[in-house]
PDB file of C-alpha atoms in Angstrom:
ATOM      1  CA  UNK A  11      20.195 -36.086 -18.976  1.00 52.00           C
ATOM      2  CA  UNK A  12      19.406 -33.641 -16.400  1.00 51.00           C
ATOM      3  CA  UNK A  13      21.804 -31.802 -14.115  1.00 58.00           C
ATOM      4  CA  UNK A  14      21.301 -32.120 -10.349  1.00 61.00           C
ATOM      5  CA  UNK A  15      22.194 -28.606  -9.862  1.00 60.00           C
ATOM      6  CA  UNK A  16      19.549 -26.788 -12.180  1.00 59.00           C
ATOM      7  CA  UNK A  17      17.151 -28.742 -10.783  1.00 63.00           C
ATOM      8  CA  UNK A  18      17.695 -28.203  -7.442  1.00 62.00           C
ATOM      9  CA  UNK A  19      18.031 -24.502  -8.362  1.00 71.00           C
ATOM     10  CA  UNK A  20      14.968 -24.624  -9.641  1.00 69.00           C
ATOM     11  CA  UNK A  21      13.454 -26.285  -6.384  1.00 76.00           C
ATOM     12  CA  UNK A  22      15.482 -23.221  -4.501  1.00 75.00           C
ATOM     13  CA  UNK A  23      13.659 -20.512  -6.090  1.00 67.00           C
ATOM     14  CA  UNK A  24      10.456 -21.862  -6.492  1.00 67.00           C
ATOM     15  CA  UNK A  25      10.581 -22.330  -2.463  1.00 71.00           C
ATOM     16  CA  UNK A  26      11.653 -18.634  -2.124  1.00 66.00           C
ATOM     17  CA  UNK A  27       9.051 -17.432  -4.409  1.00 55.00           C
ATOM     18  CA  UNK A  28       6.161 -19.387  -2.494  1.00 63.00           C
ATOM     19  CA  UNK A  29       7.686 -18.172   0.804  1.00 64.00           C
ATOM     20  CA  UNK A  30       7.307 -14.934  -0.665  1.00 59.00           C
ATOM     21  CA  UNK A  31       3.967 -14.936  -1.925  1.00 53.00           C
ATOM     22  CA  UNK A  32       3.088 -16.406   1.924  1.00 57.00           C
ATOM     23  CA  UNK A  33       4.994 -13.650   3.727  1.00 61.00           C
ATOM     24  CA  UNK A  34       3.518 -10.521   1.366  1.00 64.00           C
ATOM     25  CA  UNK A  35       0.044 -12.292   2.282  1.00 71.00           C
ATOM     26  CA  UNK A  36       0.471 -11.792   5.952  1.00 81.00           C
ATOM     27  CA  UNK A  37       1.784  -8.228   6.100  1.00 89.00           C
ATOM     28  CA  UNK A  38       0.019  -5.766   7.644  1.00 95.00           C
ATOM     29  CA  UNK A  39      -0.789  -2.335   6.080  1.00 97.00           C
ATOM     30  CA  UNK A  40      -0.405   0.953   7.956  1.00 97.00           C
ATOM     31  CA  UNK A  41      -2.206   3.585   5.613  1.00 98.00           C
ATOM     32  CA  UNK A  42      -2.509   7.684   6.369  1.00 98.00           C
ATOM     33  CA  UNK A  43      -4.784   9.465   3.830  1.00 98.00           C
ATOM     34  CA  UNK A  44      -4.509  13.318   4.255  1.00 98.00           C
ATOM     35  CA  UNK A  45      -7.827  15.063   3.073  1.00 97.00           C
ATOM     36  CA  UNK A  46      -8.629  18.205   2.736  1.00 96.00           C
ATOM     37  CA  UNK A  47     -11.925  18.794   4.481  1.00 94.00           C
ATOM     38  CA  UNK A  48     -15.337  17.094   3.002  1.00 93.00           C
ATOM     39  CA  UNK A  49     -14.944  17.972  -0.801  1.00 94.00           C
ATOM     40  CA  UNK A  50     -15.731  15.524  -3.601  1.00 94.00           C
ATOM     41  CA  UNK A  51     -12.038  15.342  -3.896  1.00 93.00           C
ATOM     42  CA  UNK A  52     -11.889  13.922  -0.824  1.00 95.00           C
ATOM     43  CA  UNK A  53     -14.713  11.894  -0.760  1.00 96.00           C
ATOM     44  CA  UNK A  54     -13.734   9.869  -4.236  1.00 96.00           C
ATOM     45  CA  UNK A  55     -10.683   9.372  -2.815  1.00 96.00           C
ATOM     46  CA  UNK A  56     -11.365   7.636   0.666  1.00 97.00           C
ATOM     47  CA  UNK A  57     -14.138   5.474  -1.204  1.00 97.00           C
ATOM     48  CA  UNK A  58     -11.137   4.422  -4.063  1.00 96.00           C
ATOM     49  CA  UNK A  59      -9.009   3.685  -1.476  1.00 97.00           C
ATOM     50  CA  UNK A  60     -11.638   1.465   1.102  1.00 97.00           C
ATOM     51  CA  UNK A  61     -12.725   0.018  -2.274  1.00 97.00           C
ATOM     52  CA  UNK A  62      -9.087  -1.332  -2.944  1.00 96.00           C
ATOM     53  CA  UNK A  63      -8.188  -1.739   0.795  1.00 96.00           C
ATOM     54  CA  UNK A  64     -11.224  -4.274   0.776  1.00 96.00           C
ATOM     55  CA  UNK A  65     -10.736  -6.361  -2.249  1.00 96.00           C
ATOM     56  CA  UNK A  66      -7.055  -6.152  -1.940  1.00 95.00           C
ATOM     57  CA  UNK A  67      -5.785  -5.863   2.110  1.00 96.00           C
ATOM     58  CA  UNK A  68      -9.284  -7.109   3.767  1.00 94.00           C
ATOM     59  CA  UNK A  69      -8.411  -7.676   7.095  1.00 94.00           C
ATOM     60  CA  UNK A  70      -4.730  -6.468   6.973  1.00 95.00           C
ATOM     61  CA  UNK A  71      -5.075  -2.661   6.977  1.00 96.00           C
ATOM     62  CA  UNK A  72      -5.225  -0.111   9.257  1.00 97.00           C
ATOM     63  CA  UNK A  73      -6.429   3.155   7.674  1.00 97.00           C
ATOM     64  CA  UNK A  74      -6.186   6.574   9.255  1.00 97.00           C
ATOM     65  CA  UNK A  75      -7.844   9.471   7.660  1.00 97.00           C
ATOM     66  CA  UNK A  76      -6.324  12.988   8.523  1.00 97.00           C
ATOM     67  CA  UNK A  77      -8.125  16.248   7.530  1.00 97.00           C
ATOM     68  CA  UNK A  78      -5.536  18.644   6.768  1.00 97.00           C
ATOM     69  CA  UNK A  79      -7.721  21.804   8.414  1.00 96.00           C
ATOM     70  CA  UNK A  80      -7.850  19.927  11.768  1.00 97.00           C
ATOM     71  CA  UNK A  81      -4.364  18.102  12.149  1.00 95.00           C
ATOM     72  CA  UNK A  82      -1.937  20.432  10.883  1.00 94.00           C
ATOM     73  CA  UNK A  83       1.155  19.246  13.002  1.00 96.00           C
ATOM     74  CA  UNK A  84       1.322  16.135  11.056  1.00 96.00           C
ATOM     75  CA  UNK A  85       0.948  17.843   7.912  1.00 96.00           C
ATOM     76  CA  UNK A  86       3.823  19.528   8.819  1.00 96.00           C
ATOM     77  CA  UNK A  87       5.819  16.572  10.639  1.00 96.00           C
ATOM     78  CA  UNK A  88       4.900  13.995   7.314  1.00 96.00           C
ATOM     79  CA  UNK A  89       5.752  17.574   5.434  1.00 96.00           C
ATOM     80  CA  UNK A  90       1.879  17.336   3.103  1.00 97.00           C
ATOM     81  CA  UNK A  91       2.244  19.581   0.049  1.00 96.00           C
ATOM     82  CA  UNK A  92      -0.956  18.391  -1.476  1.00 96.00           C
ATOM     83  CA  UNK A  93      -4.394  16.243  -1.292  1.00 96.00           C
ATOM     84  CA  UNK A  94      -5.131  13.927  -1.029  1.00 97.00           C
ATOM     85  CA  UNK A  95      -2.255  12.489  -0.309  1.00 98.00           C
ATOM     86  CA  UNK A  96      -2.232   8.651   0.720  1.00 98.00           C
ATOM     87  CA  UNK A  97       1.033   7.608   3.016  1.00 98.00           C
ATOM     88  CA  UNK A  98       1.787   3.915   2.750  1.00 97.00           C
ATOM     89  CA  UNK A  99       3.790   3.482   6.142  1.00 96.00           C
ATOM     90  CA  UNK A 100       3.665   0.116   7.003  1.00 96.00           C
ATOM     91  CA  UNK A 101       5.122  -2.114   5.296  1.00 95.00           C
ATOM     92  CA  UNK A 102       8.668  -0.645   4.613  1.00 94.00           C
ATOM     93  CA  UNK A 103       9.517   1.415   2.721  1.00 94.00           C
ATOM     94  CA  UNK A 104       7.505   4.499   3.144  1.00 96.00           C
ATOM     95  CA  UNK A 105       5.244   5.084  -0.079  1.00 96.00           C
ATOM     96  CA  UNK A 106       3.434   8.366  -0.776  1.00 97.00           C
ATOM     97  CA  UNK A 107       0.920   8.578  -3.880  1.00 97.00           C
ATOM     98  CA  UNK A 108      -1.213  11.755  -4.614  1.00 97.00           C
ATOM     99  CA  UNK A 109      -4.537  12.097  -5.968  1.00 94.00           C
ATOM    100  CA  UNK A 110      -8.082  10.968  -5.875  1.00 94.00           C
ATOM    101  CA  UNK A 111      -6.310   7.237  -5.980  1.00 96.00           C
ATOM    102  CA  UNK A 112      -9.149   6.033  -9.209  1.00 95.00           C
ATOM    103  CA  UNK A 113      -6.231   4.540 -10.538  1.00 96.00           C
ATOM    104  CA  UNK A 114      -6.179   1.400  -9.178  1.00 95.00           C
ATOM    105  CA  UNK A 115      -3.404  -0.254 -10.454  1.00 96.00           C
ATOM    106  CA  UNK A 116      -1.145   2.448  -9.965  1.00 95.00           C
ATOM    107  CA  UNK A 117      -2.550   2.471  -6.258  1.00 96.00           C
ATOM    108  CA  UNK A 118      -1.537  -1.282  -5.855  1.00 96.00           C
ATOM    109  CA  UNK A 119       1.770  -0.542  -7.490  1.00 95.00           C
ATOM    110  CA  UNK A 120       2.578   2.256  -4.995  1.00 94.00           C
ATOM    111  CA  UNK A 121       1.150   0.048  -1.938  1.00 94.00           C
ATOM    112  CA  UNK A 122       3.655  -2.968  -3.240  1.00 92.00           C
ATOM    113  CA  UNK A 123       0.914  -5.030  -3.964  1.00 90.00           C
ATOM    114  CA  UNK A 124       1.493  -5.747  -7.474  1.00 87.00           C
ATOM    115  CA  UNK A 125       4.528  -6.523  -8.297  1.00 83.00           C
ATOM    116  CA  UNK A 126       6.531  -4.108 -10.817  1.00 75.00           C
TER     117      UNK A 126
END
């Protein structure tokens, strides 16, 4: 026997969770990455992060890279207390995660892209 209404329940979420999956592959990625000058620090983290921005967001990213010493009103304004510092601001919600991002599945976890 098999009831009508688990099956189109069933039907319901398996159509959300596809229209999910479609939508998440469309969004667009606004990334800020505050630096702090041309360290090694700095420089493992930008190549982590255009290493998983490729694999991961190819195509769907836009990534801004702020040194601290030259842009210090928005270190102020996005209120920076250490680097780096990567901003996820697109899309919603706002995401910070700090360090030299070689974590990468803590990186995708804080940029949404894995689910939790």
């Amino acid at each position: 026997m098999v009831d009508e209404n688990t099956d189109r329940s069933n039907d319901d979420i398996n159509t959300s969770f596809e229209q999910e999956i479609a939508n998440q592959s469309d969004r667009q990625y606004y990334l800020r990455l505050y630096v702090a000058g041309v360290t090694s620090h700095s420089t493992t983290a930008i190549k982590n992060l255009k290493s998983i921005c490729d694999e991961y967001l190819k195509g769907r990213y836009q990534l801004e890279v702020i040194n601290i010493y030259h842009k210090t009103e928005l270190v102020i304004q996005d209120n920076i207390v250490a680097v780096p510092t990567l901003i996820k601001q697109l899309p919603p919600p706002l995401k910070r995660i700090i360090g030299d991002l070689s974590n990468t599945e803590k990186v995708l976890l804080g940029l949404d892209i894995l689910p939790k």
